[in-house]
XYZ file of C-alpha atoms in Angstrom:
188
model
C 58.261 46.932 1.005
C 57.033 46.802 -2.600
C 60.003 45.060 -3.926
C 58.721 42.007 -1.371
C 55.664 42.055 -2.374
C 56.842 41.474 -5.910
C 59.177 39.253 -4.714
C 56.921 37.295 -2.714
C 53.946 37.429 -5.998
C 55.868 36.858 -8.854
C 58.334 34.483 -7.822
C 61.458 36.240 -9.308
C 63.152 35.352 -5.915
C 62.857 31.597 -6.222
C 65.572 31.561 -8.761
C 69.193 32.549 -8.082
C 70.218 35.638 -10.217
C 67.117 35.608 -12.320
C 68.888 38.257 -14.820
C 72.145 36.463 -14.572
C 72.411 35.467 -18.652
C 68.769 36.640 -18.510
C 67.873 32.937 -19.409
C 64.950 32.470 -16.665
C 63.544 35.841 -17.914
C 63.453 34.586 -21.893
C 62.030 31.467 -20.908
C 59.397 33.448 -19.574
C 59.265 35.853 -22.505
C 59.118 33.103 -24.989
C 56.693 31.118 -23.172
C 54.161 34.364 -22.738
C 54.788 34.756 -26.063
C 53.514 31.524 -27.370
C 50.433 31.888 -24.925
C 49.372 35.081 -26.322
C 49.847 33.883 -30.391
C 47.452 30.799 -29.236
C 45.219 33.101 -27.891
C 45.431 35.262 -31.032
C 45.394 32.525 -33.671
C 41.583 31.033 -31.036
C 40.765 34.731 -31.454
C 41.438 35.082 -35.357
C 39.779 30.923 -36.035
C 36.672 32.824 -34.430
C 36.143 35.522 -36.838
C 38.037 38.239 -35.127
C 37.351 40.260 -31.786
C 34.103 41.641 -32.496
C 32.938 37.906 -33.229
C 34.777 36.408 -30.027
C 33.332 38.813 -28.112
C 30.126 38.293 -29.324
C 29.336 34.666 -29.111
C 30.792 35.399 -25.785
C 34.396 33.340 -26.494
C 36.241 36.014 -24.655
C 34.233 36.264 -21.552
C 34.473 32.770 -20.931
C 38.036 32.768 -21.554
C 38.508 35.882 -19.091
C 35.819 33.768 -17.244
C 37.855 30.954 -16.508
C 41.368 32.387 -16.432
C 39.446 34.326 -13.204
C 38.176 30.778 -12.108
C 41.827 29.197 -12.634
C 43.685 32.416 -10.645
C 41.364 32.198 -7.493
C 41.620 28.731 -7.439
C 45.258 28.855 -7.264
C 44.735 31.634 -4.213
C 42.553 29.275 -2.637
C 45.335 26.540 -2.505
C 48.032 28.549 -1.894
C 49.714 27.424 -4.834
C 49.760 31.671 -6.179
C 50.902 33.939 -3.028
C 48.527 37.472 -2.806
C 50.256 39.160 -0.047
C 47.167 40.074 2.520
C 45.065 37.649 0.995
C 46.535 34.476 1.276
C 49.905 35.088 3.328
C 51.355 37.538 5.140
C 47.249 38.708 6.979
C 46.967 40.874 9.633
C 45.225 38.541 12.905
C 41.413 39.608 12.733
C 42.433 40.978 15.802
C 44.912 43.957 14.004
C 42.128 44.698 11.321
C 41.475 47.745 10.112
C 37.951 49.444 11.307
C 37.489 51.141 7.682
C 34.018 52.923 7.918
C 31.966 52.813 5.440
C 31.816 56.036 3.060
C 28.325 57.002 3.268
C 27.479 60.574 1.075
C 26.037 63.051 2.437
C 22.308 63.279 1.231
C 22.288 66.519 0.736
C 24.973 66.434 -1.715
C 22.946 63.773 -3.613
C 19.456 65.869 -3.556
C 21.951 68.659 -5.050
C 23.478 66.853 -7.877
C 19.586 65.633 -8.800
C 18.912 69.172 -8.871
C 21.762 69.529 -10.856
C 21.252 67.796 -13.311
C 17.323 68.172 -13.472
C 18.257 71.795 -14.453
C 20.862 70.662 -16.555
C 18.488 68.594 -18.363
C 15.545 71.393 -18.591
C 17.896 74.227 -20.108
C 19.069 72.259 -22.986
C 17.632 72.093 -26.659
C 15.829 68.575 -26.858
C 15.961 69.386 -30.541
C 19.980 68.939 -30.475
C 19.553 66.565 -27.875
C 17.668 64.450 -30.161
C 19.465 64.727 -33.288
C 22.994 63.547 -31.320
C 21.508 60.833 -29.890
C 19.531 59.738 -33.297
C 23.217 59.989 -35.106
C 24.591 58.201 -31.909
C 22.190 55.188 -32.768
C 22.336 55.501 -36.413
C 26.230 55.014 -35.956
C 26.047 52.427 -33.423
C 23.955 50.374 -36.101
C 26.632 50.406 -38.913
C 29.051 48.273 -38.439
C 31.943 50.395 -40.494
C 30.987 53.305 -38.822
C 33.202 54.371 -35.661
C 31.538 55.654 -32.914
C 33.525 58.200 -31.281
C 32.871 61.038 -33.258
C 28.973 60.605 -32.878
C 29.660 60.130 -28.836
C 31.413 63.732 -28.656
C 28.524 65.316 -30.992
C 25.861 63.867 -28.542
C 27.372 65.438 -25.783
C 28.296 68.439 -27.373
C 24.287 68.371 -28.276
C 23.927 67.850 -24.411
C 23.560 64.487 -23.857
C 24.318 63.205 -20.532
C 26.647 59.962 -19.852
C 23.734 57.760 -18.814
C 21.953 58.970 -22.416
C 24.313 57.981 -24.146
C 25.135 54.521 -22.295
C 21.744 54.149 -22.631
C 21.506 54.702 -26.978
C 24.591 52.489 -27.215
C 23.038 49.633 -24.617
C 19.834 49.773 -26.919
C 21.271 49.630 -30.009
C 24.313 46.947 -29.309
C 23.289 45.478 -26.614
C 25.686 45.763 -24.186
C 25.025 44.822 -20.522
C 22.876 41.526 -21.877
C 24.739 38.313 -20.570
C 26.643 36.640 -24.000
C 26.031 32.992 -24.714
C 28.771 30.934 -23.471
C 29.883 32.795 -20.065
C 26.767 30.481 -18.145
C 29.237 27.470 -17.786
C 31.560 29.722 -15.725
C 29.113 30.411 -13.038
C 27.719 26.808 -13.057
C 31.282 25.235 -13.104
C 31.931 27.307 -10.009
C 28.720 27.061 -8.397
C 29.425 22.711 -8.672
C 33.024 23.659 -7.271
C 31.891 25.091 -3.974
């Protein structure tokens, strides 16, 4: 079943032999290749990653590569078996329920963590998540090491989401992804 679903996705079946002489597959190669060094070399003219990313170059590239794929779904032009081909008749579908936890088990993990959070040193706390921020602000400094000291100090995964949001930013929308969701809102 899988191999016909890769069959069916990729396309490999539309040529005859595609490893005879292997030439369909180096065509392929070579012309993923020469994708991925443009992408570098746009990447690279910008400054680097950290600079792409930031003036939000690479979200509107993933942006619109998105954009570009479901198009081609919509069409038909790109088969996704269940999605576009090959669907069950709405009369076949799956009832899935809909996982709904147990709110018990959620007053418990509250509790959980409330006395997590009580029977910890705020003065450690502190300190890791101070370092956390201080290393987050300096661009040659790496992160990681500061991450594992704040929770070794007992910070929580939301704390330190949280430092690192506040100090870089991250979860603010970056210029340049806005054209995406206009360009698809005038689409549909």
């Amino acid at each position: 079943m899988t191999q016909n679903i890769i069959a069916e996705e990729t396309g490999v079946a539309d040529v005859i032999d595609p490893l005879g002489g292997s030439y369909y597959v180096e065509t392929l190669t070579n012309e993923m290749e020469q994708k991925a060094l443009e992408v570098i070399e746009s990447v690279d003219a910008r400054g680097g990653m950290f600079e792409a990313v930031r003036t939000g170059f690479v979200q509107a590239q993933i942006g619109e590569s998105a954009q570009r794929f479901q198009e081609k779904v919509e069409s038909g032009e790109q088969t996704v078996v269940g999605v576009n081909k090959y669907q069950l008749p709405v009369t076949e579908e799956a009832n899935v329920p809909i996982y709904r936890p147990d709110p018990r088990a959620i007053t418990a993990q509250y509790e959980r963590l409330a006395r997590y959070k009580n029977n910890r040193s705020q003065t450690a706390l502190r300190r890791g998540l101070d370092e956390l921020a201080r290393a987050a602000g300096d661009p040659s400094c790496n992160v990681f090491g500061a991450i594992i000291e704040g929770i070794r100090n007992g910070a929580t995964h939301g704390e330190v989401v949280g430092t690192l949001r506040r100090e870089l930013g991250f979860g603010a929308p970056y210029p340049g992804t806005e054209h995406v969701n206009r360009t698809r809102r005038e689409t549909t």
